[in-house]
Tab-separated table of C-alpha atoms (C1' of nucleotides) in Angstrom:
chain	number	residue	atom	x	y	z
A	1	UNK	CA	-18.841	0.866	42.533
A	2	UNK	CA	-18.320	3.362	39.490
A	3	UNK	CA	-14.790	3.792	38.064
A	4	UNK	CA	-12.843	7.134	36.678
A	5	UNK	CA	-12.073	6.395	33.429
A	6	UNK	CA	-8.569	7.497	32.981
A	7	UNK	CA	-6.914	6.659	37.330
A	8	UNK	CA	-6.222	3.035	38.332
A	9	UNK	CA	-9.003	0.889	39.575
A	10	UNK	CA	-6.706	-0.458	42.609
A	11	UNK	CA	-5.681	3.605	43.493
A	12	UNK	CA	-9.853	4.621	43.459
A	13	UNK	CA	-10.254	1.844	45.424
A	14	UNK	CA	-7.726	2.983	47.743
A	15	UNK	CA	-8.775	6.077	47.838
A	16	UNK	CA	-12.216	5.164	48.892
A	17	UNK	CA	-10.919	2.833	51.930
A	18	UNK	CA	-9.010	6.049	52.876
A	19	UNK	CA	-12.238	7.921	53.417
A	20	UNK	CA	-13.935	5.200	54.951
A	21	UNK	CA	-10.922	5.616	57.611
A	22	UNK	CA	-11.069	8.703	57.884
A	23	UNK	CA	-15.073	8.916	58.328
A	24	UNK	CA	-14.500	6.322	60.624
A	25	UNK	CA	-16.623	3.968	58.696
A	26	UNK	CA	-13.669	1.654	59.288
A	27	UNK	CA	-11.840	2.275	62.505
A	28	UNK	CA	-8.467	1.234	63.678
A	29	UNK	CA	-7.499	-2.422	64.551
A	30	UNK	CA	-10.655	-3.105	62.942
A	31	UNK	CA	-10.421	-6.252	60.285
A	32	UNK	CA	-11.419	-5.282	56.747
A	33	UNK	CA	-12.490	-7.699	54.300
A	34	UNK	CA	-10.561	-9.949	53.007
A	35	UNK	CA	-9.544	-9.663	48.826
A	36	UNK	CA	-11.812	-12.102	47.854
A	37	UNK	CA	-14.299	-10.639	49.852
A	38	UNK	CA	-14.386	-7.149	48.567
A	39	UNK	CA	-13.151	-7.887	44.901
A	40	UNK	CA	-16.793	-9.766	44.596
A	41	UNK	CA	-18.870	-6.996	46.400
A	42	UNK	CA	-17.079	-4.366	44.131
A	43	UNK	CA	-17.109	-6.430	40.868
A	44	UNK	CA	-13.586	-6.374	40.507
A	45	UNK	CA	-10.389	-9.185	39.996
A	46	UNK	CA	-9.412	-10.103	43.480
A	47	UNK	CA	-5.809	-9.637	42.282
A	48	UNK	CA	-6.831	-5.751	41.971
A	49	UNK	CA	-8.020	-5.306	45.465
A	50	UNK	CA	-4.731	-7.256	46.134
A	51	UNK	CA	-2.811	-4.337	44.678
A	52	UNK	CA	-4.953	-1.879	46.620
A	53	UNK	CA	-4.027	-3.484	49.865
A	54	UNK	CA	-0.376	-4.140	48.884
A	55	UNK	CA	-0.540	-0.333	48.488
A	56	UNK	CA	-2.249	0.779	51.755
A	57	UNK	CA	0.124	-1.502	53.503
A	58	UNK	CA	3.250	0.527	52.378
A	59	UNK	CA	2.251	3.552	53.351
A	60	UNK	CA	1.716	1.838	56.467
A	61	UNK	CA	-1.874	2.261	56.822
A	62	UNK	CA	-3.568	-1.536	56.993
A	63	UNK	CA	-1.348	-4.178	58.133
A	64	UNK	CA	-1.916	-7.960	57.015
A	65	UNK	CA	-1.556	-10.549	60.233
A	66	UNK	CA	-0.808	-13.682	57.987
A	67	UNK	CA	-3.346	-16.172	58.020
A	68	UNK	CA	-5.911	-14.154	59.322
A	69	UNK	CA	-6.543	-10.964	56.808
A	70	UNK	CA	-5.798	-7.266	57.007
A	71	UNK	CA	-6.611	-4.570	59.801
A	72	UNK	CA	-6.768	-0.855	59.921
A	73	UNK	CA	-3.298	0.563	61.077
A	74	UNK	CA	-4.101	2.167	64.775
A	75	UNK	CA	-2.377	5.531	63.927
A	76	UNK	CA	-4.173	5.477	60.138
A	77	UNK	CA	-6.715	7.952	60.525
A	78	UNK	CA	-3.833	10.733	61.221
A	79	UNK	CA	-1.304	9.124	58.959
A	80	UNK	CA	-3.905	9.630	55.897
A	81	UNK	CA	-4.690	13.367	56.848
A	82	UNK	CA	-0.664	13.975	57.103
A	83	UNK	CA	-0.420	12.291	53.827
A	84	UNK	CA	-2.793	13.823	51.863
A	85	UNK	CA	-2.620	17.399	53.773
A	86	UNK	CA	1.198	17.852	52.506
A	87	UNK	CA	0.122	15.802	48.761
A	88	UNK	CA	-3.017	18.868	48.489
A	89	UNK	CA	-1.271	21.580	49.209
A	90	UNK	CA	2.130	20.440	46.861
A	91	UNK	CA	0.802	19.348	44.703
A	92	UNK	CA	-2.854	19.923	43.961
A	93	UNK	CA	-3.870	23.253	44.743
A	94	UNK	CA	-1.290	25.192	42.943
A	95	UNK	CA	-3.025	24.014	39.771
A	96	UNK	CA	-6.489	24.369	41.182
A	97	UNK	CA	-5.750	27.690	41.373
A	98	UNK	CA	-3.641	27.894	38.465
A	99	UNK	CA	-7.119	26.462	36.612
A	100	UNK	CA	-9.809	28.825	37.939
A	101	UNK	CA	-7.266	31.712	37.635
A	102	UNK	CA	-7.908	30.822	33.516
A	103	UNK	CA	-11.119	30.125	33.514
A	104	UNK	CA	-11.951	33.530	35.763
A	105	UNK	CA	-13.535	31.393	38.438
A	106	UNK	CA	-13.023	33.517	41.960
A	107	UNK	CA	-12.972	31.512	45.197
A	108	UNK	CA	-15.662	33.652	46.228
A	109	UNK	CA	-18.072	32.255	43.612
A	110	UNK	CA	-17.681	28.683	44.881
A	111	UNK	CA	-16.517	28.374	48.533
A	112	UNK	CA	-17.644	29.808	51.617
A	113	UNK	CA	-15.365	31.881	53.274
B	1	UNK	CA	8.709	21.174	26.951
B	2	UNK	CA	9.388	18.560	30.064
B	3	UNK	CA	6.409	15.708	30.400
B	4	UNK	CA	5.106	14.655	32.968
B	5	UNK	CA	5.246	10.678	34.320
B	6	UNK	CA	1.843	9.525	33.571
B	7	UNK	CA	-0.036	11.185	31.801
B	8	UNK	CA	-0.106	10.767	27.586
B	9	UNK	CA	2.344	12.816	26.006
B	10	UNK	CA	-0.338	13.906	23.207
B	11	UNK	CA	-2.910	14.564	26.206
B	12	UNK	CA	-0.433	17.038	27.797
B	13	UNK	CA	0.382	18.840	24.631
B	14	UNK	CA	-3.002	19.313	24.223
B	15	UNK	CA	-3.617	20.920	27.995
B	16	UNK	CA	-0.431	23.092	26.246
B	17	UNK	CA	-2.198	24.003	23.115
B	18	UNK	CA	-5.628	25.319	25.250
B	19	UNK	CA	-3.748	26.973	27.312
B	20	UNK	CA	-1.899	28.690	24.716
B	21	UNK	CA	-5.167	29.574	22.576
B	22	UNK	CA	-6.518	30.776	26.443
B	23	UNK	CA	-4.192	33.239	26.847
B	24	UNK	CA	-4.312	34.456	23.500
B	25	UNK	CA	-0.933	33.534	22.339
B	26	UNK	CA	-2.344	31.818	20.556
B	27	UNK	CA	-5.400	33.510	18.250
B	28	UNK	CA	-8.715	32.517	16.730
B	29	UNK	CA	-8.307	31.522	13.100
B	30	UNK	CA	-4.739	31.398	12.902
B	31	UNK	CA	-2.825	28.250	11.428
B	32	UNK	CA	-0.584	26.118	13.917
B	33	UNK	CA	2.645	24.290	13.140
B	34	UNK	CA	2.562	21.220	11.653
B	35	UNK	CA	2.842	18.335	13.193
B	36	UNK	CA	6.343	17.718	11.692
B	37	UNK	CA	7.519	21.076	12.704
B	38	UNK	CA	5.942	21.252	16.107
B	39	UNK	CA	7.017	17.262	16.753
B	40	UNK	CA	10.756	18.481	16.085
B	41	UNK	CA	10.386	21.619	18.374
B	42	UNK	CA	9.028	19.592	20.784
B	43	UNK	CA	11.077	16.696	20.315
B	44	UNK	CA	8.245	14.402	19.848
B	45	UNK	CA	7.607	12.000	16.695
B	46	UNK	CA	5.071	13.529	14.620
B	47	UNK	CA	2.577	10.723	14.862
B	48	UNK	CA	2.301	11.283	18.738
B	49	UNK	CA	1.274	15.240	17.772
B	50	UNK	CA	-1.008	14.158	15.019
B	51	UNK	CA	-2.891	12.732	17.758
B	52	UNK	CA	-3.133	15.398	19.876
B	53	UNK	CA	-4.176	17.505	16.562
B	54	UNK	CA	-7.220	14.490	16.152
B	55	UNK	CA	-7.879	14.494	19.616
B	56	UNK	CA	-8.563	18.639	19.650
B	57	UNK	CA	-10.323	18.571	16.108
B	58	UNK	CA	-12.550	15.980	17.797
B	59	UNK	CA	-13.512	18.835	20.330
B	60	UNK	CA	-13.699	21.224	17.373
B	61	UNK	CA	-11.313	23.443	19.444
B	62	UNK	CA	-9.153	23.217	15.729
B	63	UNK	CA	-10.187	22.234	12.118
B	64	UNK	CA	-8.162	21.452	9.387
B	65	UNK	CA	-7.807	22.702	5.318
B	66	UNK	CA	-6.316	20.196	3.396
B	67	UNK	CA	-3.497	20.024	2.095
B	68	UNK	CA	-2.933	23.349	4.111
B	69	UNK	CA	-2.268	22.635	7.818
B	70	UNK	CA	-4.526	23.139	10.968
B	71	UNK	CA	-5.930	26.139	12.127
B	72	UNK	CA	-7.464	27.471	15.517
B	73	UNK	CA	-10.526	27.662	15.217
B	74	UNK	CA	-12.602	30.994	15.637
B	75	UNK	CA	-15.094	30.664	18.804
B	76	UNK	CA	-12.170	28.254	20.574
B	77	UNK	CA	-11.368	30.501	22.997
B	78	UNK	CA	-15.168	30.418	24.363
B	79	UNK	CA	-15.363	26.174	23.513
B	80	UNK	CA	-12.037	25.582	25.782
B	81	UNK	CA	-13.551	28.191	28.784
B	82	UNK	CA	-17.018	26.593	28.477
B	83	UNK	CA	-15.806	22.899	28.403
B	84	UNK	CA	-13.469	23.397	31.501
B	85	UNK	CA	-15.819	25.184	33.317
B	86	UNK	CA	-18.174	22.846	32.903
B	87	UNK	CA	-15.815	19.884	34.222
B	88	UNK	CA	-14.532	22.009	36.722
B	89	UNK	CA	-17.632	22.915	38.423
B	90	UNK	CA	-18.888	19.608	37.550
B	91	UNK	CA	-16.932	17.054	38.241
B	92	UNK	CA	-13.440	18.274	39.844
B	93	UNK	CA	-14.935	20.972	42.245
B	94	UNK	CA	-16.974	18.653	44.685
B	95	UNK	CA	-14.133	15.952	45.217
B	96	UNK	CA	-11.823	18.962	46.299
B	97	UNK	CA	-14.683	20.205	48.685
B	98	UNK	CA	-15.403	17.071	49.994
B	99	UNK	CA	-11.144	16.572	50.302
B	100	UNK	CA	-10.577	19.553	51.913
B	101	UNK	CA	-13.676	18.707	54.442
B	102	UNK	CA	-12.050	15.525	54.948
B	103	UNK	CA	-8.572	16.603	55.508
B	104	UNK	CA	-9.802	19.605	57.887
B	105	UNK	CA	-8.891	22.461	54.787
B	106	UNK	CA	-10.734	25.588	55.414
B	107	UNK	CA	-10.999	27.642	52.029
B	108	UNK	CA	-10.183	30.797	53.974
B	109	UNK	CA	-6.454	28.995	54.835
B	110	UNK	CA	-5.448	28.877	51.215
B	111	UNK	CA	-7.543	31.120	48.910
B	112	UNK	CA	-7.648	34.723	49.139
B	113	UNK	CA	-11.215	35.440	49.402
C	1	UNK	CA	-10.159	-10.514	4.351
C	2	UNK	CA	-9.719	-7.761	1.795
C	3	UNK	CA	-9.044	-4.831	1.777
C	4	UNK	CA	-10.136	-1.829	-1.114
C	5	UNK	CA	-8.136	0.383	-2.440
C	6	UNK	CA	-9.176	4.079	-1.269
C	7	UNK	CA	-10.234	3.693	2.143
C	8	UNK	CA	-8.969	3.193	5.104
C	9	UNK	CA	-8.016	-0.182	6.459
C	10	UNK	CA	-9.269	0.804	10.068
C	11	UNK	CA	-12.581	2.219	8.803
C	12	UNK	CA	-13.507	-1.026	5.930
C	13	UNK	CA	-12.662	-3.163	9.449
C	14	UNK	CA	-15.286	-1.104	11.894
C	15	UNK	CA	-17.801	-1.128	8.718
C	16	UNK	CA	-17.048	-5.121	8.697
C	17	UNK	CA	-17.628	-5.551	12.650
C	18	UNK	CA	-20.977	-3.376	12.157
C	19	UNK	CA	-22.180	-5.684	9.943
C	20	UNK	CA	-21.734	-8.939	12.057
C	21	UNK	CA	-23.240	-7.130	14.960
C	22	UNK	CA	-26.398	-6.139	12.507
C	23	UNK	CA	-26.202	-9.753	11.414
C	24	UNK	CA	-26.124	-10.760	15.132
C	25	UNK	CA	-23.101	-12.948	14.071
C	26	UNK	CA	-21.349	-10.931	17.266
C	27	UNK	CA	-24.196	-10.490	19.878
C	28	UNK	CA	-24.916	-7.759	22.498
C	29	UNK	CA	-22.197	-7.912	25.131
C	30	UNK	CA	-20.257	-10.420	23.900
C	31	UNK	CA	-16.256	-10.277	24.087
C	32	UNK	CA	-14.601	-9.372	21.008
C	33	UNK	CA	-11.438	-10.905	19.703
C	34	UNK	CA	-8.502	-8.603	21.203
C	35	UNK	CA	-6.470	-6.589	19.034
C	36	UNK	CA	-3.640	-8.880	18.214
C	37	UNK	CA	-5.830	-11.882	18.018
C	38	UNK	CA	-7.693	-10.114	15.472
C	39	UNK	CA	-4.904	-8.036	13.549
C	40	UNK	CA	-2.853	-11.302	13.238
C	41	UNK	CA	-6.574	-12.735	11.951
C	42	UNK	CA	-6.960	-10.314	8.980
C	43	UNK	CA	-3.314	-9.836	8.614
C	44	UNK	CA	-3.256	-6.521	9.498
C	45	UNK	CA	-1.011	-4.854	12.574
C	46	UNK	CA	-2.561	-4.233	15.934
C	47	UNK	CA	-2.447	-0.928	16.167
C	48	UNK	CA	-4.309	-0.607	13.314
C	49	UNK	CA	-6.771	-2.618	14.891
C	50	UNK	CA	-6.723	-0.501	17.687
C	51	UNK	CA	-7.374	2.302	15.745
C	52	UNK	CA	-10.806	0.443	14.537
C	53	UNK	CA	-11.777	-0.399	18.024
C	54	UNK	CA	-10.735	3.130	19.100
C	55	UNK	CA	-13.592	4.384	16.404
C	56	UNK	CA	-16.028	2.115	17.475
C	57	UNK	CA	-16.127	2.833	21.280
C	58	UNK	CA	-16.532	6.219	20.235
C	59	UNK	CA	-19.634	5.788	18.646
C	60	UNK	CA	-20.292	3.344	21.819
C	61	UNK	CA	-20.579	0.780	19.797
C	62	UNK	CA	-18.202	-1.323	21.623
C	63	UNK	CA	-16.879	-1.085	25.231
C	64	UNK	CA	-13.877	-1.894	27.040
C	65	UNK	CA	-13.175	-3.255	30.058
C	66	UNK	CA	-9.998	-3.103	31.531
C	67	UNK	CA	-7.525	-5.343	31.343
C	68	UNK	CA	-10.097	-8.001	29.589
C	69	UNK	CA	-11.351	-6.517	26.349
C	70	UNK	CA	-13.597	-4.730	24.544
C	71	UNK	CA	-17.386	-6.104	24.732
C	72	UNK	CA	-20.486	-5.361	21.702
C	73	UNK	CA	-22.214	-2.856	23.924
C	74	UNK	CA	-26.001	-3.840	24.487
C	75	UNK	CA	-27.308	-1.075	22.445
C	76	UNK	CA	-25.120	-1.961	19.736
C	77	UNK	CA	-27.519	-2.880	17.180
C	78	UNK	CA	-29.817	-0.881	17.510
C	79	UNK	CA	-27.565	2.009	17.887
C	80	UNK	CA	-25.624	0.721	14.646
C	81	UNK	CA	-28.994	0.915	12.720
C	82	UNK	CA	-30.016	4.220	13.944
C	83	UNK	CA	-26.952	5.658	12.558
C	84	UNK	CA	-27.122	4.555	9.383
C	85	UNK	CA	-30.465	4.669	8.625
C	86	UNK	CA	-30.380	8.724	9.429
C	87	UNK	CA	-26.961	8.779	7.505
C	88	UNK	CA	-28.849	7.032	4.669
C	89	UNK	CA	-31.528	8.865	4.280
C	90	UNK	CA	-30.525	12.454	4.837
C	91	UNK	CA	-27.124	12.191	2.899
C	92	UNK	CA	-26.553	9.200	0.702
C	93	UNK	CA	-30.547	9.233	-0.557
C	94	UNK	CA	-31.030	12.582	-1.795
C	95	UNK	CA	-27.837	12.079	-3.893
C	96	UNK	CA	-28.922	8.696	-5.257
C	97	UNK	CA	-32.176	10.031	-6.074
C	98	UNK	CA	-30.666	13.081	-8.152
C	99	UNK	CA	-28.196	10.946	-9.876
C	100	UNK	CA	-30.630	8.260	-11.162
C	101	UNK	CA	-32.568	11.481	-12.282
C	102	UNK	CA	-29.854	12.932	-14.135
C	103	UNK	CA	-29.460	9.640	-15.775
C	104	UNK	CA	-32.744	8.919	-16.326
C	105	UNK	CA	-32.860	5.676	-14.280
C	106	UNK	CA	-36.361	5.020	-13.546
C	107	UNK	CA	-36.545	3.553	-9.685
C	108	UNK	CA	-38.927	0.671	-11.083
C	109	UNK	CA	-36.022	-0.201	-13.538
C	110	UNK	CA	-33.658	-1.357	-10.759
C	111	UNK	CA	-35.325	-2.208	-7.487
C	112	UNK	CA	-38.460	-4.481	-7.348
C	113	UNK	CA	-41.393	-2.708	-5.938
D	1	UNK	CA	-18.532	25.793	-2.245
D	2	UNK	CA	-18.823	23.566	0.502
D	3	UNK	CA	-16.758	20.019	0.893
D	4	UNK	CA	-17.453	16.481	1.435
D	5	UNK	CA	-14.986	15.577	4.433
D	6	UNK	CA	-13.761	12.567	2.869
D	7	UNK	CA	-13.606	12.953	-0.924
D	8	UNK	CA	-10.315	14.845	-2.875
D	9	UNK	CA	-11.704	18.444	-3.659
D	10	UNK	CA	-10.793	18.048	-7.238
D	11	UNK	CA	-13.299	14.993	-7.917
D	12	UNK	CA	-15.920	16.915	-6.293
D	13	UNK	CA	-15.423	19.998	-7.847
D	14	UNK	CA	-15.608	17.188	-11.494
D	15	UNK	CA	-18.712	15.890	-10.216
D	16	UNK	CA	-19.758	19.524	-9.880
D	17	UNK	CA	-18.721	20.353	-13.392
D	18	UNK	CA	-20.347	16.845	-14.779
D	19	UNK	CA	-23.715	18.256	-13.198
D	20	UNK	CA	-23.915	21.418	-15.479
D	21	UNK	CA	-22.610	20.069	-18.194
D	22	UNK	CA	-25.616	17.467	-17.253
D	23	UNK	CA	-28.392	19.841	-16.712
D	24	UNK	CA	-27.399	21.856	-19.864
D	25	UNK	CA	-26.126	25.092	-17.664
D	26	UNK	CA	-22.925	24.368	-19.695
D	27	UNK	CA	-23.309	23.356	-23.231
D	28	UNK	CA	-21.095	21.178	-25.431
D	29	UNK	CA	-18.281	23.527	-27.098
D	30	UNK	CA	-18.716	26.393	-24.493
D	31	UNK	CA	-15.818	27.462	-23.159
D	32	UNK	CA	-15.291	27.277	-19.151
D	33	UNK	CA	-13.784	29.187	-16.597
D	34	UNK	CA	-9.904	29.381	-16.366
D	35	UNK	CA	-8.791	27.432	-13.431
D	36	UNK	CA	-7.516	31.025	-11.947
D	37	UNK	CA	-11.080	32.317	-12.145
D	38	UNK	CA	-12.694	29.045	-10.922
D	39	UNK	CA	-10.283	29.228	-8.283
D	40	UNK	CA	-10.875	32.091	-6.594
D	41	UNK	CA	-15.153	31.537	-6.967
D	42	UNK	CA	-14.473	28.590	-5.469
D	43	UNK	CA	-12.000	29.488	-2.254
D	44	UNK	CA	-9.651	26.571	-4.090
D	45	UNK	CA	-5.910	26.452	-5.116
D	46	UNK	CA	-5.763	26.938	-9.055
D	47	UNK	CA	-3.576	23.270	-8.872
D	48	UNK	CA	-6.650	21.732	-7.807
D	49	UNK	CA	-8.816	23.162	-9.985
D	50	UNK	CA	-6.169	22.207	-12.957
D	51	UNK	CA	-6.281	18.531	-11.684
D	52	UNK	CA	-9.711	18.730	-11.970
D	53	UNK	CA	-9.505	19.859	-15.644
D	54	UNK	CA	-6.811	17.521	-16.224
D	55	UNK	CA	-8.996	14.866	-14.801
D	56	UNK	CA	-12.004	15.778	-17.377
D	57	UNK	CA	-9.069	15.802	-20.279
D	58	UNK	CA	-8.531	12.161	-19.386
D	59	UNK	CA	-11.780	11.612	-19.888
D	60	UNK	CA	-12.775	13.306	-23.039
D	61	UNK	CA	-15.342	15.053	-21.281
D	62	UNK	CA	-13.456	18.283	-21.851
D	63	UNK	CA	-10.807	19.628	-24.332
D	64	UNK	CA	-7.610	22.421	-24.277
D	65	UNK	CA	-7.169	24.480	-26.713
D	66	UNK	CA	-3.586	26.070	-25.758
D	67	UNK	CA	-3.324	29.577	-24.874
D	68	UNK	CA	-7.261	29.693	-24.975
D	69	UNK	CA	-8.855	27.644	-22.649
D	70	UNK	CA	-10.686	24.261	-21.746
D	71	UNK	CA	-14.159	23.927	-23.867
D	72	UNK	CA	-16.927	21.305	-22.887
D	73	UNK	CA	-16.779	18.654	-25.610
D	74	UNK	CA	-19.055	18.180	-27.905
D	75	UNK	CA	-20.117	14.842	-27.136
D	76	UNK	CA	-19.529	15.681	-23.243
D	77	UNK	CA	-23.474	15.135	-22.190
D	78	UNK	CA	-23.539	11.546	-24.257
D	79	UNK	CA	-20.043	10.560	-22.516
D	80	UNK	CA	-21.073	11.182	-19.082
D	81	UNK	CA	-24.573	9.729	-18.898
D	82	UNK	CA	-22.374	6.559	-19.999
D	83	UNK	CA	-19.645	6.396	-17.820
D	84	UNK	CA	-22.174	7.251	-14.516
D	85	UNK	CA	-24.834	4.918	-15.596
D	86	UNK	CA	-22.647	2.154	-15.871
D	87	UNK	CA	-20.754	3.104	-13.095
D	88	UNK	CA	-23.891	3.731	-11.105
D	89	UNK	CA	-25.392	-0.017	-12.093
D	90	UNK	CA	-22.414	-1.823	-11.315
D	91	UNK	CA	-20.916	-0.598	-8.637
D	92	UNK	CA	-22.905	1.367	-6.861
D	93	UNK	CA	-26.227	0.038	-6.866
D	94	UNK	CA	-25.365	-3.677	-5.180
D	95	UNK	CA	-24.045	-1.832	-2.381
D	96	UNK	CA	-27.548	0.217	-2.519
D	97	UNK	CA	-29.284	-2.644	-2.202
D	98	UNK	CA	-27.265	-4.471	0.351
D	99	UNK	CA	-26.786	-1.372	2.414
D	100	UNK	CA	-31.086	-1.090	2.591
D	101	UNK	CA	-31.768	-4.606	2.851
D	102	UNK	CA	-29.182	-4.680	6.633
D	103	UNK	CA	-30.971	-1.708	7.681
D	104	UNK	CA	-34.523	-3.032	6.826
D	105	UNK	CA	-35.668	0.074	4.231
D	106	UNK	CA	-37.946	-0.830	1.976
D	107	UNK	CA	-37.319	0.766	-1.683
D	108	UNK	CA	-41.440	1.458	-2.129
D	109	UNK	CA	-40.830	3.475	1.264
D	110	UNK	CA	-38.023	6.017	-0.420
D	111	UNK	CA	-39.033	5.661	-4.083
D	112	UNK	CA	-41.822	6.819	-6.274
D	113	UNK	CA	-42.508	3.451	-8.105
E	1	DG	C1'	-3.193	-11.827	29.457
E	2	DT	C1'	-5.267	-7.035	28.137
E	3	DG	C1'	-5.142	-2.266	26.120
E	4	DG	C1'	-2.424	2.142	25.538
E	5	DT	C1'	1.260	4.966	24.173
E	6	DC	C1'	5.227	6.060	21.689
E	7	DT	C1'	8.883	5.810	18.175
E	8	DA	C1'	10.924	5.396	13.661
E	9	DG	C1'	10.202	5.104	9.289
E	10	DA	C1'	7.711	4.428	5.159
E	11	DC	C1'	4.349	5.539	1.529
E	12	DC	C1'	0.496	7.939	-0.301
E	13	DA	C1'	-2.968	11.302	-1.822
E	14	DC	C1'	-3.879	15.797	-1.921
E	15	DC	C1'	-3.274	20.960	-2.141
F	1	DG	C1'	4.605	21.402	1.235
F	2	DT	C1'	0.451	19.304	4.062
F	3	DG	C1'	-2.036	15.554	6.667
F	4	DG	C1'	-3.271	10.488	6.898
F	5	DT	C1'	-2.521	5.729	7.176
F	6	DC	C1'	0.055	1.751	8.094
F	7	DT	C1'	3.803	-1.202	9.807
F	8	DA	C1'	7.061	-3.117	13.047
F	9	DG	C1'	8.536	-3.153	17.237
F	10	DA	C1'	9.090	-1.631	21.802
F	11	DC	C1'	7.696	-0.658	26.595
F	12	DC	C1'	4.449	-0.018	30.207
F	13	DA	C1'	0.586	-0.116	33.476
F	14	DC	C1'	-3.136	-2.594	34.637
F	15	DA	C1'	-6.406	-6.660	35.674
DNA sequence: GTGGTCTAGACCACC
DNA sequence: GTGGTCTAGACCACA
C-alpha cells in the first residue's frame, strides 16, 4: 500500500478499511485480520495498525472480542456513511467549493449532473 | 489570523498568501512585508514566516532582492491557478468522486449545476 | 568536523554526506544517523541538521521514512554525480577556463595530461 | 547585470571590474565611473557599488582622488594577475582537482593540453 | 525512538 | 533596514 505524504499512516489505513466496509469487501460480524497480520501484508509497524484499530473501535465500528481478534461492528456499514455524510458536507465541501470557485472550475466541467 | 489544529502554521500562511495574490489583493511585482513585520501582524516569530517565504520562493510564486525584501512575482497569479488546478483535478477531484459515490452524494444535491 | 567561514553550516554538512555516498562510505539505502545522533556528532544543533537533511531529500538524495529515519536513496550516487558533473561543466568550467586564461595559466602547467 | 545567487553583489561587481581592468577595456590611470553612474547601469544601490570601490581601495587595485573620482592604478593589471594567480593555485585549484577526480572527469577530456 | 514545527533570541552579511 | 543562519529548548504526533 502507497502512503499520502503529509495524513497519518494509521488514519489512511483507516480510511481504507472504511471503504472496504462500505463496498462490502468486509462485511459485518466478519473477523478482520489480526495487527500482526495486516501490519506485515501492508509493510507497516504492527503498533500502527494497532492505532488504526484502537481508532475504528471508538467510533464504534470494529469491536475486539479479547483473545480472539477484531470483527466488523454489525451496524458499521451505516454508522460510516452517517459519519462521513455529516464530516463531507461540514466540513469538506464548503472548501471544495470555496477552491474551484478560485480557480474558475464550474461543477459542470467535472461532474455529471 | 486564527490557525488551524494541524496543519503547519507556515503551510497555512502560505494557502493565505496565494489566496491573497489570487484575488488580486495582492499584485504581480509588488514587495510583501517582511518577515519581521508580517510575523508581528500575525503574531508569529519571524523564523516560522521566513519559512513560509522559502517554501513559496521554492515554487517561484515570490523571489527575493537582497538586501531589499520579497516581492510577488509577475506571472504568480497564472503559477498558483495552474499548480492548483493541476492538483485539484489531479489528485483531490477523484477521491471526492469516488467519496461522494461511496457515501450515496449526488453532485446535483450540493452543487448548483 | 570543521566548519569554514562563509558558508553555511547546513550546506558544508549535505556537501560532506555527498561525498561519503560518492565514496560509498554510506551505501544505497542504508539508514543514516538521525538528526540528534548526528548534530551532537559534529557538534552542531539538530535543527540545523535537519535543515541539511531537509536539502538533501529535496534533491532525493535521501529519503525518510516515518518514524525510523532517513535512508541514502538507491539512486543516490548516481543521482549525486549527475548533478555535479552538469553543474561542473556548464557553470564552474567555463569560469575556470577564462580565469586561467586571463592569467595565463597554461592547463599543462597544473594538471597532468 | 545579472547575479550569482550566492555571492555579495559588491564582490561580483569587483570581479567584474578586475576583468576590464584585465582585458585592457580599462587602462591603468583611467578614471572610472562614479558609483552613482555605475549604479544606475547596473540596477544596484550606489552603497554597494561604493563597497565595491572601497573594496578595490583596500587592495591597491584602485585609487580616490577626493572630489574627483576613483582612477585604475597604475600598477592595477600587475597587482591582480598576482593576487588571482596565487589565489587561484592555492586555493582553488586542490578543490579543482578533488572535485574532478570524485566525479571521474578526466582533465585531457575538458582541457586543450 | 523518530522527525517536524515553533519560539525566542542572537549574530551576521549585505543592501 | 533586509534576509539568513544558528542555537537552545520546548512540545507534539507518529511509528
Amino acid at each position: 500500500m502507497e502512503f499520502n505524504e503529509h495524513k497519518p499512516i494509521y488514519l489512511q489505513i483507516s480510511e481504507n478499511i472504511c471503504e472496504k466496509v462500505l463496498t462490502e469487501e468486509w462485511q459485518a460480524d466478519e473477523r478482520i485480520p489480526s495487527v500482526r497480520e495486516l501490519g506485515s501484508n501492508l509493510g507497516v509497524n504492527p503498533n500502527t495498525i494497532m492505532r488504526t484499530y484502537e481508532h475504528l473501535e471508538n467510533l464504534e465500528i470494529i469491536n475486539n472480542k479479547r483473545g480472539v481478534g477484531f470483527f466488523v461492528a454489525n451496524d458499521a456499514r451505516e454508522k460510516i456513511i452517517r459519519i462521513q455524510r455529516e464530516q463531507f458536507l461540514k466540513d469538506e465541501l464548503p472548501l471544495i467549493i470555496r477552491k474551484m470557485t478560485l480557480l474558475g472550475i464550474k461543477p459542470s466541467e467535472v461532474f455529471e449532473c
